[in-house]
PDB file of C-alpha atoms in Angstrom:
ATOM      1  CA  MET A   1     -17.275   4.944 -12.155  1.00  0.00           C
ATOM      2  CA  ARG A   2     -18.025   7.565  -9.519  1.00  0.00           C
ATOM      3  CA  TRP A   3     -15.370   7.870  -6.650  1.00  0.00           C
ATOM      4  CA  GLY A   4     -15.669   9.371  -3.293  1.00  0.00           C
ATOM      5  CA  LEU A   5     -12.622  10.477  -1.447  1.00  0.00           C
ATOM      6  CA  CYS A   6     -12.309  10.237   2.199  1.00  0.00           C
ATOM      7  CA  SER A   7      -9.632  12.983   3.013  1.00  0.00           C
ATOM      8  CA  ALA A   8      -8.080  15.791   1.056  1.00  0.00           C
ATOM      9  CA  GLY A   9      -4.632  15.112   1.981  1.00  0.00           C
ATOM     10  CA  LEU A  10      -1.333  15.106  -0.181  1.00  0.00           C
ATOM     11  CA  ILE A  11      -2.270  11.129  -1.277  1.00  0.00           C
ATOM     12  CA  ALA A  12      -5.527  12.239  -2.097  1.00  0.00           C
ATOM     13  CA  THR A  13      -4.309  15.259  -4.160  1.00  0.00           C
ATOM     14  CA  ASP A  14      -2.138  12.688  -6.285  1.00  0.00           C
ATOM     15  CA  PHE A  15      -4.963  10.158  -6.610  1.00  0.00           C
ATOM     16  CA  CYS A  16      -6.785  12.830  -8.381  1.00  0.00           C
ATOM     17  CA  ASN A  17      -4.001  13.650 -10.717  1.00  0.00           C
ATOM     18  CA  ALA A  18      -3.580  10.034 -11.256  1.00  0.00           C
ATOM     19  CA  LEU A  19      -6.997   9.602 -12.353  1.00  0.00           C
ATOM     20  CA  GLN A  20      -6.796  12.052 -15.040  1.00  0.00           C
ATOM     21  CA  CYS A  21      -4.477   9.508 -16.863  1.00  0.00           C
ATOM     22  CA  LEU A  22      -7.300   7.544 -17.124  1.00  0.00           C
ATOM     23  CA  ASN A  23     -10.509   7.626 -19.384  1.00  0.00           C
ATOM     24  CA  PRO A  24     -12.624  10.367 -17.969  1.00  0.00           C
ATOM     25  CA  SER A  25     -15.652   8.408 -19.058  1.00  0.00           C
ATOM     26  CA  GLU A  26     -14.700   5.461 -16.788  1.00  0.00           C
ATOM     27  CA  HIS A  27     -13.512   7.460 -13.907  1.00  0.00           C
ATOM     28  CA  LYS A  28     -15.054  10.650 -12.387  1.00  0.00           C
ATOM     29  CA  ILE A  29     -14.984  12.395  -8.597  1.00  0.00           C
ATOM     30  CA  THR A  30     -18.068  13.238  -7.328  1.00  0.00           C
ATOM     31  CA  ALA A  31     -17.589  13.748  -3.944  1.00  0.00           C
ATOM     32  CA  VAL A  32     -15.032  14.780  -1.223  1.00  0.00           C
ATOM     33  CA  VAL A  33     -15.028  14.556   2.730  1.00  0.00           C
ATOM     34  CA  SER A  34     -12.547  15.896   5.306  1.00  0.00           C
ATOM     35  CA  LYS A  35     -12.410  17.340   8.680  1.00  0.00           C
ATOM     36  CA  SER A  36     -11.164  20.471   7.284  1.00  0.00           C
ATOM     37  CA  SER A  37     -13.831  21.810   5.133  1.00  0.00           C
ATOM     38  CA  GLU A  38     -11.186  23.956   3.785  1.00  0.00           C
ATOM     39  CA  LYS A  39      -9.247  21.316   2.535  1.00  0.00           C
ATOM     40  CA  ALA A  40     -12.017  19.493   0.910  1.00  0.00           C
ATOM     41  CA  LYS A  41     -13.380  22.774  -0.778  1.00  0.00           C
ATOM     42  CA  LYS A  42      -9.992  23.405  -2.128  1.00  0.00           C
ATOM     43  CA  LEU A  43      -9.479  19.938  -3.422  1.00  0.00           C
ATOM     44  CA  ALA A  44     -13.317  20.228  -5.013  1.00  0.00           C
ATOM     45  CA  GLY A  45     -12.384  23.520  -6.792  1.00  0.00           C
ATOM     46  CA  LYS A  46      -9.206  22.237  -8.166  1.00  0.00           C
ATOM     47  CA  PHE A  47     -10.615  19.215  -9.420  1.00  0.00           C
ATOM     48  CA  LYS A  48     -14.292  20.315 -10.075  1.00  0.00           C
ATOM     49  CA  ILE A  49     -15.766  17.669  -7.595  1.00  0.00           C
ATOM     50  CA  PRO A  50     -19.721  18.726  -7.293  1.00  0.00           C
ATOM     51  CA  ASN A  51     -20.439  17.637  -3.872  1.00  0.00           C
ATOM     52  CA  VAL A  52     -18.235  18.796  -0.807  1.00  0.00           C
ATOM     53  CA  TYR A  53     -18.586  16.973   2.991  1.00  0.00           C
ATOM     54  CA  ASP A  54     -17.417  17.850   6.336  1.00  0.00           C
ATOM     55  CA  SER A  55     -19.278  15.023   7.936  1.00  0.00           C
ATOM     56  CA  TYR A  56     -18.396  11.296   7.034  1.00  0.00           C
ATOM     57  CA  GLU A  57     -21.645  10.023   7.719  1.00  0.00           C
ATOM     58  CA  GLU A  58     -23.614  12.307   5.124  1.00  0.00           C
ATOM     59  CA  PHE A  59     -20.629  11.336   2.767  1.00  0.00           C
ATOM     60  CA  ALA A  60     -21.422   7.480   3.286  1.00  0.00           C
ATOM     61  CA  LYS A  61     -25.194   8.089   2.489  1.00  0.00           C
ATOM     62  CA  ASP A  62     -24.360   9.788  -0.736  1.00  0.00           C
ATOM     63  CA  PRO A  63     -26.072   7.702  -3.536  1.00  0.00           C
ATOM     64  CA  ASN A  64     -23.684   9.104  -6.211  1.00  0.00           C
ATOM     65  CA  ILE A  65     -20.611   7.482  -4.922  1.00  0.00           C
ATOM     66  CA  ASP A  66     -19.932   3.858  -6.382  1.00  0.00           C
ATOM     67  CA  VAL A  67     -16.772   3.308  -4.578  1.00  0.00           C
ATOM     68  CA  VAL A  68     -14.786   5.179  -1.877  1.00  0.00           C
ATOM     69  CA  TYR A  69     -11.010   5.953  -1.674  1.00  0.00           C
ATOM     70  CA  ILE A  70      -9.662   6.200   1.951  1.00  0.00           C
ATOM     71  CA  SER A  71      -6.537   8.310   2.578  1.00  0.00           C
ATOM     72  CA  THR A  72      -6.742   9.197   5.712  1.00  0.00           C
ATOM     73  CA  VAL A  73      -4.141   8.987   8.765  1.00  0.00           C
ATOM     74  CA  ASN A  74      -3.744   5.152   9.811  1.00  0.00           C
ATOM     75  CA  SER A  75      -5.949   5.265  12.873  1.00  0.00           C
ATOM     76  CA  TYR A  76      -9.021   6.410  10.843  1.00  0.00           C
ATOM     77  CA  HIS A  77      -8.703   3.421   8.232  1.00  0.00           C
ATOM     78  CA  ARG A  78     -10.736   1.046   9.989  1.00  0.00           C
ATOM     79  CA  PRO A  79     -13.336   3.030  11.394  1.00  0.00           C
ATOM     80  CA  LEU A  80     -14.087   4.895   8.141  1.00  0.00           C
ATOM     81  CA  SER A  81     -14.102   1.522   6.303  1.00  0.00           C
ATOM     82  CA  ILE A  82     -16.537   0.032   8.474  1.00  0.00           C
ATOM     83  CA  LEU A  83     -18.796   2.957   8.403  1.00  0.00           C
ATOM     84  CA  MET A  84     -18.509   3.036   4.172  1.00  0.00           C
ATOM     85  CA  LEU A  85     -19.291  -0.860   4.210  1.00  0.00           C
ATOM     86  CA  ASN A  86     -22.451  -0.317   6.435  1.00  0.00           C
ATOM     87  CA  ASN A  87     -23.812   2.298   3.996  1.00  0.00           C
ATOM     88  CA  GLY A  88     -23.154   0.033   0.875  1.00  0.00           C
ATOM     89  CA  LYS A  89     -20.052   1.384  -0.280  1.00  0.00           C
ATOM     90  CA  PRO A  90     -17.407  -0.728  -1.794  1.00  0.00           C
ATOM     91  CA  VAL A  91     -13.834   0.388  -0.727  1.00  0.00           C
ATOM     92  CA  LEU A  92     -10.345   0.850  -1.760  1.00  0.00           C
ATOM     93  CA  CYS A  93      -8.315   2.044   1.550  1.00  0.00           C
ATOM     94  CA  GLU A  94      -4.680   2.958   1.828  1.00  0.00           C
ATOM     95  CA  LYS A  95      -2.396   0.515   3.593  1.00  0.00           C
ATOM     96  CA  THR A  96      -2.561  -0.730   6.054  1.00  0.00           C
ATOM     97  CA  CYS A  97      -6.212  -1.081   6.282  1.00  0.00           C
ATOM     98  CA  ALA A  98      -6.051  -1.816   9.971  1.00  0.00           C
ATOM     99  CA  ILE A  99      -3.529  -1.514  12.565  1.00  0.00           C
ATOM    100  CA  THR A 100      -3.497  -5.105  13.804  1.00  0.00           C
ATOM    101  CA  THR A 101      -4.488  -8.731  12.315  1.00  0.00           C
ATOM    102  CA  LYS A 102      -7.694  -8.963  14.332  1.00  0.00           C
ATOM    103  CA  ASP A 103      -9.019  -5.885  13.194  1.00  0.00           C
ATOM    104  CA  THR A 104      -8.057  -6.578   9.513  1.00  0.00           C
ATOM    105  CA  GLU A 105      -9.974  -9.995   9.914  1.00  0.00           C
ATOM    106  CA  ASP A 106     -13.016  -8.302  11.313  1.00  0.00           C
ATOM    107  CA  MET A 107     -13.231  -5.695   8.444  1.00  0.00           C
ATOM    108  CA  LEU A 108     -12.809  -7.953   5.694  1.00  0.00           C
ATOM    109  CA  GLN A 109     -15.372 -10.404   7.085  1.00  0.00           C
ATOM    110  CA  LEU A 110     -17.589  -7.226   7.206  1.00  0.00           C
ATOM    111  CA  ALA A 111     -16.915  -6.735   3.482  1.00  0.00           C
ATOM    112  CA  LYS A 112     -17.880 -10.220   2.757  1.00  0.00           C
ATOM    113  CA  SER A 113     -20.880 -10.474   4.805  1.00  0.00           C
ATOM    114  CA  GLN A 114     -22.169  -7.231   3.117  1.00  0.00           C
ATOM    115  CA  ASN A 115     -21.106  -8.491  -0.321  1.00  0.00           C
ATOM    116  CA  LEU A 116     -18.927  -5.770  -1.067  1.00  0.00           C
ATOM    117  CA  PHE A 117     -15.897  -5.044  -2.686  1.00  0.00           C
ATOM    118  CA  TYR A 118     -13.001  -4.221  -0.569  1.00  0.00           C
ATOM    119  CA  MET A 119      -9.343  -3.920  -1.388  1.00  0.00           C
ATOM    120  CA  GLU A 120      -6.066  -2.525   0.678  1.00  0.00           C
ATOM    121  CA  ALA A 121      -4.491   0.214  -1.669  1.00  0.00           C
ATOM    122  CA  LEU A 122      -1.047  -1.605  -2.078  1.00  0.00           C
ATOM    123  CA  TRP A 123      -0.382   0.229  -5.178  1.00  0.00           C
ATOM    124  CA  SER A 124       3.154  -1.613  -5.905  1.00  0.00           C
ATOM    125  CA  ALA A 125       1.014  -4.850  -7.180  1.00  0.00           C
ATOM    126  CA  PHE A 126      -0.528  -3.094 -10.170  1.00  0.00           C
ATOM    127  CA  PHE A 127       2.843  -1.455 -11.723  1.00  0.00           C
ATOM    128  CA  PRO A 128       4.089  -2.875 -15.059  1.00  0.00           C
ATOM    129  CA  ALA A 129       7.372  -3.480 -13.637  1.00  0.00           C
ATOM    130  CA  TYR A 130       6.080  -6.018 -11.249  1.00  0.00           C
ATOM    131  CA  ALA A 131       4.047  -7.875 -14.029  1.00  0.00           C
ATOM    132  CA  ALA A 132       7.388  -8.083 -15.328  1.00  0.00           C
ATOM    133  CA  ILE A 133       9.339  -9.404 -12.274  1.00  0.00           C
ATOM    134  CA  ARG A 134       6.728 -12.039 -12.050  1.00  0.00           C
ATOM    135  CA  GLN A 135       7.043 -13.371 -15.500  1.00  0.00           C
ATOM    136  CA  GLU A 136      10.681 -13.199 -15.386  1.00  0.00           C
ATOM    137  CA  ILE A 137      10.405 -15.411 -11.908  1.00  0.00           C
ATOM    138  CA  GLU A 138       7.899 -17.889 -13.256  1.00  0.00           C
ATOM    139  CA  SER A 139      10.084 -18.424 -16.547  1.00  0.00           C
ATOM    140  CA  GLY A 140      13.235 -19.132 -14.514  1.00  0.00           C
ATOM    141  CA  THR A 141      15.229 -16.738 -15.960  1.00  0.00           C
ATOM    142  CA  ILE A 142      17.363 -16.228 -12.628  1.00  0.00           C
ATOM    143  CA  GLY A 143      16.508 -19.775 -11.555  1.00  0.00           C
ATOM    144  CA  LYS A 144      15.343 -20.680  -8.230  1.00  0.00           C
ATOM    145  CA  ILE A 145      15.005 -17.794  -5.713  1.00  0.00           C
ATOM    146  CA  ARG A 146      17.216 -18.084  -2.696  1.00  0.00           C
ATOM    147  CA  TYR A 147      17.373 -14.652  -1.135  1.00  0.00           C
ATOM    148  CA  ILE A 148      15.907 -11.095  -1.393  1.00  0.00           C
ATOM    149  CA  ASP A 149      17.666  -7.822   0.116  1.00  0.00           C
ATOM    150  CA  VAL A 150      14.942  -4.871   0.658  1.00  0.00           C
ATOM    151  CA  ALA A 151      15.952  -1.578   1.973  1.00  0.00           C
ATOM    152  CA  PHE A 152      13.705   1.205   3.034  1.00  0.00           C
ATOM    153  CA  PHE A 153      15.232   4.118   4.368  1.00  0.00           C
ATOM    154  CA  VAL A 154      13.780   7.616   4.519  1.00  0.00           C
ATOM    155  CA  ASN A 155      13.669  10.264   7.038  1.00  0.00           C
ATOM    156  CA  ILE A 156       9.908  10.765   7.899  1.00  0.00           C
ATOM    157  CA  PHE A 157       9.717  10.224  11.727  1.00  0.00           C
ATOM    158  CA  ALA A 158       9.218  13.741  12.417  1.00  0.00           C
ATOM    159  CA  LYS A 159       5.622  13.415  10.731  1.00  0.00           C
ATOM    160  CA  ASP A 160       3.117  12.861  13.177  1.00  0.00           C
ATOM    161  CA  ALA A 161       1.222  10.249  10.946  1.00  0.00           C
ATOM    162  CA  VAL A 162       4.480   8.138  11.435  1.00  0.00           C
ATOM    163  CA  SER A 163       5.614   8.909  14.835  1.00  0.00           C
ATOM    164  CA  GLN A 164       2.357   9.528  16.838  1.00  0.00           C
ATOM    165  CA  PRO A 165       0.421   6.571  18.247  1.00  0.00           C
ATOM    166  CA  SER A 166      -2.916   7.942  18.506  1.00  0.00           C
ATOM    167  CA  LEU A 167      -2.571   8.496  14.698  1.00  0.00           C
ATOM    168  CA  GLY A 168      -1.632   4.913  14.148  1.00  0.00           C
ATOM    169  CA  GLY A 169       2.010   5.857  13.663  1.00  0.00           C
ATOM    170  CA  SER A 170       4.483   2.867  13.148  1.00  0.00           C
ATOM    171  CA  THR A 171       7.173   2.733  10.547  1.00  0.00           C
ATOM    172  CA  LEU A 172       6.111  -0.913  10.027  1.00  0.00           C
ATOM    173  CA  LEU A 173       2.752   0.192   9.125  1.00  0.00           C
ATOM    174  CA  ASP A 174       3.994   3.268   7.008  1.00  0.00           C
ATOM    175  CA  ILE A 175       6.822   1.715   4.962  1.00  0.00           C
ATOM    176  CA  GLY A 176       7.821  -1.835   6.482  1.00  0.00           C
ATOM    177  CA  VAL A 177       4.463  -2.939   4.734  1.00  0.00           C
ATOM    178  CA  TYR A 178       6.254  -2.515   1.101  1.00  0.00           C
ATOM    179  CA  THR A 179       9.057  -4.601   2.100  1.00  0.00           C
ATOM    180  CA  ILE A 180       7.131  -7.407   3.703  1.00  0.00           C
ATOM    181  CA  TRP A 181       4.754  -7.029   0.230  1.00  0.00           C
ATOM    182  CA  LEU A 182       7.637  -7.217  -1.706  1.00  0.00           C
ATOM    183  CA  ALA A 183       8.886 -10.714   0.200  1.00  0.00           C
ATOM    184  CA  ASN A 184       5.360 -12.230  -0.084  1.00  0.00           C
ATOM    185  CA  PHE A 185       5.206 -11.144  -3.740  1.00  0.00           C
ATOM    186  CA  VAL A 186       8.565 -12.815  -4.652  1.00  0.00           C
ATOM    187  CA  PHE A 187       8.127 -16.189  -2.512  1.00  0.00           C
ATOM    188  CA  ARG A 188       4.431 -16.375  -2.759  1.00  0.00           C
ATOM    189  CA  GLU A 189       4.360 -18.320   0.629  1.00  0.00           C
ATOM    190  CA  LYS A 190       4.362 -17.816   4.286  1.00  0.00           C
ATOM    191  CA  PRO A 191       7.720 -17.390   6.149  1.00  0.00           C
ATOM    192  CA  GLU A 192       8.257 -20.523   8.725  1.00  0.00           C
ATOM    193  CA  THR A 193      10.244 -18.348  10.800  1.00  0.00           C
ATOM    194  CA  ILE A 194      10.154 -14.319  11.241  1.00  0.00           C
ATOM    195  CA  THR A 195      12.827 -12.674  13.213  1.00  0.00           C
ATOM    196  CA  ALA A 196      12.796  -9.127  14.051  1.00  0.00           C
ATOM    197  CA  VAL A 197      14.953  -6.467  15.710  1.00  0.00           C
ATOM    198  CA  GLY A 198      14.485  -2.699  15.859  1.00  0.00           C
ATOM    199  CA  THR A 199      14.216   0.388  17.922  1.00  0.00           C
ATOM    200  CA  ILE A 200      11.155   1.952  19.714  1.00  0.00           C
ATOM    201  CA  ALA A 201      10.857   5.632  19.882  1.00  0.00           C
ATOM    202  CA  ASP A 202      10.110   7.835  22.869  1.00  0.00           C
ATOM    203  CA  THR A 203       6.862   8.260  21.673  1.00  0.00           C
ATOM    204  CA  ASP A 204       6.383   4.289  22.063  1.00  0.00           C
ATOM    205  CA  VAL A 205       6.185   3.886  18.183  1.00  0.00           C
ATOM    206  CA  ASP A 206       8.651   1.623  16.098  1.00  0.00           C
ATOM    207  CA  GLN A 207      11.004   3.544  14.327  1.00  0.00           C
ATOM    208  CA  SER A 208      13.311   1.028  12.692  1.00  0.00           C
ATOM    209  CA  ALA A 209      13.430  -2.552  12.084  1.00  0.00           C
ATOM    210  CA  ASN A 210      15.538  -5.420  10.683  1.00  0.00           C
ATOM    211  CA  ILE A 211      13.175  -8.456   9.753  1.00  0.00           C
ATOM    212  CA  ILE A 212      14.642 -11.645   8.344  1.00  0.00           C
ATOM    213  CA  LEU A 213      11.799 -13.892   7.165  1.00  0.00           C
ATOM    214  CA  THR A 214      12.882 -17.806   6.120  1.00  0.00           C
ATOM    215  CA  TYR A 215      11.289 -20.246   4.089  1.00  0.00           C
ATOM    216  CA  LYS A 216      10.839 -23.919   3.961  1.00  0.00           C
ATOM    217  CA  ASP A 217      13.636 -24.624   1.284  1.00  0.00           C
ATOM    218  CA  GLY A 218      15.995 -22.521   3.359  1.00  0.00           C
ATOM    219  CA  ALA A 219      15.399 -19.035   1.273  1.00  0.00           C
ATOM    220  CA  ARG A 220      15.471 -15.845   3.137  1.00  0.00           C
ATOM    221  CA  ALA A 221      14.379 -12.591   2.725  1.00  0.00           C
ATOM    222  CA  SER A 222      16.267  -9.724   4.530  1.00  0.00           C
ATOM    223  CA  LEU A 223      13.896  -6.155   5.275  1.00  0.00           C
ATOM    224  CA  SER A 224      15.535  -3.394   6.420  1.00  0.00           C
ATOM    225  CA  ILE A 225      13.664  -0.049   7.316  1.00  0.00           C
ATOM    226  CA  ASP A 226      14.362   3.018   9.275  1.00  0.00           C
ATOM    227  CA  ALA A 227      12.397   6.322   9.259  1.00  0.00           C
ATOM    228  CA  THR A 228      14.873   8.518  10.573  1.00  0.00           C
ATOM    229  CA  LEU A 229      17.589   7.992   8.012  1.00  0.00           C
ATOM    230  CA  ASN A 230      17.928   8.697   4.464  1.00  0.00           C
ATOM    231  CA  GLY A 231      19.718   5.852   2.306  1.00  0.00           C
ATOM    232  CA  ARG A 232      19.010   2.827   0.244  1.00  0.00           C
ATOM    233  CA  THR A 233      15.342   2.363  -1.165  1.00  0.00           C
ATOM    234  CA  ASP A 234      15.789  -0.258  -3.851  1.00  0.00           C
ATOM    235  CA  ALA A 235      15.824  -4.131  -3.834  1.00  0.00           C
ATOM    236  CA  TYR A 236      17.767  -7.334  -5.249  1.00  0.00           C
ATOM    237  CA  ILE A 237      16.266 -10.474  -5.974  1.00  0.00           C
ATOM    238  CA  TYR A 238      18.886 -13.421  -5.953  1.00  0.00           C
ATOM    239  CA  GLY A 239      18.300 -16.789  -7.713  1.00  0.00           C
ATOM    240  CA  THR A 240      20.511 -19.717  -8.571  1.00  0.00           C
ATOM    241  CA  LYS A 241      20.951 -18.183 -12.090  1.00  0.00           C
ATOM    242  CA  GLY A 242      21.090 -14.724 -11.843  1.00  0.00           C
ATOM    243  CA  LYS A 243      19.537 -11.637  -9.955  1.00  0.00           C
ATOM    244  CA  ILE A 244      16.900  -8.963 -10.707  1.00  0.00           C
ATOM    245  CA  TYR A 245      17.887  -5.446  -9.368  1.00  0.00           C
ATOM    246  CA  ILE A 246      14.682  -3.200  -8.661  1.00  0.00           C
ATOM    247  CA  HIS A 247      15.830   0.333  -9.015  1.00  0.00           C
ATOM    248  CA  SER A 248      14.790   2.895  -6.337  1.00  0.00           C
ATOM    249  CA  PRO A 249      11.839   3.384  -5.369  1.00  0.00           C
ATOM    250  CA  PHE A 250      11.666  -0.040  -5.317  1.00  0.00           C
ATOM    251  CA  TRP A 251       7.711   0.336  -4.248  1.00  0.00           C
ATOM    252  CA  CYS A 252       6.880   2.237  -7.444  1.00  0.00           C
ATOM    253  CA  THR A 253       9.753   1.530  -9.563  1.00  0.00           C
ATOM    254  CA  THR A 254       9.933   2.152 -13.408  1.00  0.00           C
ATOM    255  CA  LYS A 255      13.156   0.399 -14.206  1.00  0.00           C
ATOM    256  CA  ILE A 256      14.445  -3.184 -13.276  1.00  0.00           C
ATOM    257  CA  GLU A 257      17.527  -4.995 -14.227  1.00  0.00           C
ATOM    258  CA  VAL A 258      17.416  -8.651 -15.131  1.00  0.00           C
ATOM    259  CA  ASN A 259      20.864 -10.375 -15.313  1.00  0.00           C
ATOM    260  CA  GLY A 260      22.213  -7.158 -15.888  1.00  0.00           C
ATOM    261  CA  GLU A 261      19.879  -6.170 -18.907  1.00  0.00           C
ATOM    262  CA  GLU A 262      18.118  -2.999 -18.048  1.00  0.00           C
ATOM    263  CA  ARG A 263      14.185  -2.466 -18.886  1.00  0.00           C
ATOM    264  CA  GLU A 264      12.139   0.454 -18.538  1.00  0.00           C
ATOM    265  CA  PHE A 265       8.354   1.010 -17.997  1.00  0.00           C
ATOM    266  CA  PRO A 266       7.446   4.470 -18.315  1.00  0.00           C
ATOM    267  CA  LEU A 267       4.361   5.926 -16.296  1.00  0.00           C
ATOM    268  CA  PRO A 268       1.368   7.484 -17.793  1.00  0.00           C
ATOM    269  CA  LYS A 269       1.930  10.728 -19.059  1.00  0.00           C
ATOM    270  CA  SER A 270       0.923  13.600 -17.064  1.00  0.00           C
ATOM    271  CA  GLU A 271       1.653  17.386 -16.801  1.00  0.00           C
ATOM    272  CA  ALA A 272       0.456  17.386 -12.911  1.00  0.00           C
ATOM    273  CA  GLN A 273       2.671  18.084 -10.184  1.00  0.00           C
ATOM    274  CA  PHE A 274       2.392  15.404  -7.819  1.00  0.00           C
ATOM    275  CA  ASN A 275       3.484  15.093  -3.980  1.00  0.00           C
ATOM    276  CA  TYR A 276       4.898  11.595  -3.711  1.00  0.00           C
ATOM    277  CA  PRO A 277       7.426   9.988  -6.322  1.00  0.00           C
ATOM    278  CA  ASN A 278       5.811   8.529  -9.595  1.00  0.00           C
ATOM    279  CA  SER A 279       2.426   8.873  -8.073  1.00  0.00           C
ATOM    280  CA  ASN A 280       0.755   8.863 -11.882  1.00  0.00           C
ATOM    281  CA  GLY A 281       1.155   5.084 -11.165  1.00  0.00           C
ATOM    282  CA  LEU A 282      -2.114   5.387  -8.481  1.00  0.00           C
ATOM    283  CA  SER A 283      -4.017   5.217 -11.891  1.00  0.00           C
ATOM    284  CA  TYR A 284      -2.815   1.280 -12.363  1.00  0.00           C
ATOM    285  CA  GLU A 285      -4.751   0.374  -9.122  1.00  0.00           C
ATOM    286  CA  ALA A 286      -7.720   2.581  -9.656  1.00  0.00           C
ATOM    287  CA  GLU A 287      -8.368   1.108 -13.143  1.00  0.00           C
ATOM    288  CA  CYS A 288      -8.038  -2.417 -11.580  1.00  0.00           C
ATOM    289  CA  VAL A 289     -10.408  -1.279  -9.189  1.00  0.00           C
ATOM    290  CA  ARG A 290     -13.098  -0.257 -12.044  1.00  0.00           C
ATOM    291  CA  LYS A 291     -12.416  -3.536 -13.770  1.00  0.00           C
ATOM    292  CA  CYS A 292     -13.277  -5.525 -10.553  1.00  0.00           C
ATOM    293  CA  LEU A 293     -16.505  -3.702 -10.110  1.00  0.00           C
ATOM    294  CA  GLU A 294     -17.333  -4.099 -13.454  1.00  0.00           C
ATOM    295  CA  LYS A 295     -16.928  -7.747 -13.259  1.00  0.00           C
ATOM    296  CA  GLY A 296     -18.816  -7.986  -9.818  1.00  0.00           C
ATOM    297  CA  GLN A 297     -15.569  -9.011  -8.099  1.00  0.00           C
ATOM    298  CA  LEU A 298     -15.244  -8.624  -4.242  1.00  0.00           C
ATOM    299  CA  GLU A 299     -11.666  -8.734  -4.141  1.00  0.00           C
ATOM    300  CA  CYS A 300      -8.997  -7.750  -6.664  1.00  0.00           C
ATOM    301  CA  PRO A 301      -6.720 -10.666  -7.869  1.00  0.00           C
ATOM    302  CA  GLY A 302      -3.647  -8.437  -7.580  1.00  0.00           C
ATOM    303  CA  HIS A 303      -3.996  -7.960  -4.178  1.00  0.00           C
ATOM    304  CA  THR A 304      -6.523 -10.119  -2.489  1.00  0.00           C
ATOM    305  CA  HIS A 305      -7.611 -10.357   1.128  1.00  0.00           C
ATOM    306  CA  ALA A 306      -5.634 -13.212   2.145  1.00  0.00           C
ATOM    307  CA  ASP A 307      -2.414 -10.773   0.672  1.00  0.00           C
ATOM    308  CA  THR A 308      -3.452  -8.191   3.214  1.00  0.00           C
ATOM    309  CA  LEU A 309      -3.820 -10.695   5.977  1.00  0.00           C
ATOM    310  CA  SER A 310      -0.571 -12.177   5.248  1.00  0.00           C
ATOM    311  CA  ILE A 311       1.234  -8.823   5.338  1.00  0.00           C
ATOM    312  CA  ILE A 312      -0.492  -7.511   8.605  1.00  0.00           C
ATOM    313  CA  ASN A 313       0.390 -11.036  10.282  1.00  0.00           C
ATOM    314  CA  ILE A 314       4.257 -10.590   9.529  1.00  0.00           C
ATOM    315  CA  ILE A 315       3.986  -6.777  11.012  1.00  0.00           C
ATOM    316  CA  ASP A 316       2.034  -7.973  14.134  1.00  0.00           C
ATOM    317  CA  GLU A 317       4.905 -10.512  14.726  1.00  0.00           C
ATOM    318  CA  ALA A 318       7.647  -8.203  14.021  1.00  0.00           C
ATOM    319  CA  ARG A 319       6.345  -5.636  16.268  1.00  0.00           C
ATOM    320  CA  ARG A 320       5.619  -7.935  19.091  1.00  0.00           C
ATOM    321  CA  GLN A 321       9.294  -9.224  19.166  1.00  0.00           C
ATOM    322  CA  ILE A 322      10.742  -5.550  18.670  1.00  0.00           C
ATOM    323  CA  GLU A 323       8.397  -4.473  21.644  1.00  0.00           C
ATOM    324  CA  GLU A 324       9.400  -7.324  23.548  1.00  0.00           C
ATOM    325  CA  LYS A 325      13.186  -6.878  23.392  1.00  0.00           C
ATOM    326  CA  HIS A 326      12.493  -3.270  23.968  1.00  0.00           C
ATOM    327  CA  GLN A 327      10.767  -3.834  27.233  1.00  0.00           C
ATOM    328  CA  LYS A 328      13.822  -5.965  28.546  1.00  0.00           C
ATOM    329  CA  THR A 329      16.295  -3.339  27.916  1.00  0.00           C
TER     330      THR A 329
END
């Protein structure tokens, strides 16, 4: 499978390194595009990528690309996805793949109408630790799930990609997405109610939030995020017979505890220097994409279009409530 990379930034570099963990006869990077030709050339030189572009339109027409990985800032996810889909390219796009529910729906509909594979790159869904958590939940090891507690505190708001609205900045979009994904992963149903409070920065972008999701049987999810503080980045799942503790960083964890029994899930071995924690785990979603394309699937069972829409729906509602309360104060 021949990958084309939209962006030559830090995540794209980690993705390239992660692909080195996979069978080289099954994954190859054939092209990279970036607004910065210097960055694109640097990445191409490091990973021996034969084709370098500074035009997204020319890149989209490259016949030697089987699937495109988009890892630009949020504001470019939707337009680049549309450009690639309109040129017949399947897409793996970093989360969130659009900034609003309406834009997400339109994009997924386009992929469907073009008969092309499209997936939001929510890599957590493909980690072996989460496959084990799913098994434990379904086997009833911890009983009926009643409550989950997820926290994501990391001081990153100084980054323009998080704080600036023109770039699609939003703490909910950047890190809140992972907490909401985990709630959806655990409960596998839409919440009956969504309650959110938070803070809006001077840039008019959400910088922190506390979200409570309640479900039809009274179960709850407590999701806490803040992009101005360093703190917890772990999660607890509580059931009637016990609990599962998900070690930090919960979104790419390699260690869980089930009723006090610790289990580890080592990542693929790599000598590379990664920019972000456990980024060699990006190889799991890349391999999933390859298998989906091999089978002719248009979406991935591990993270479906419905999963993507469920997350952005909750983000939209949480953001609406936070902004409404902010305007009243």
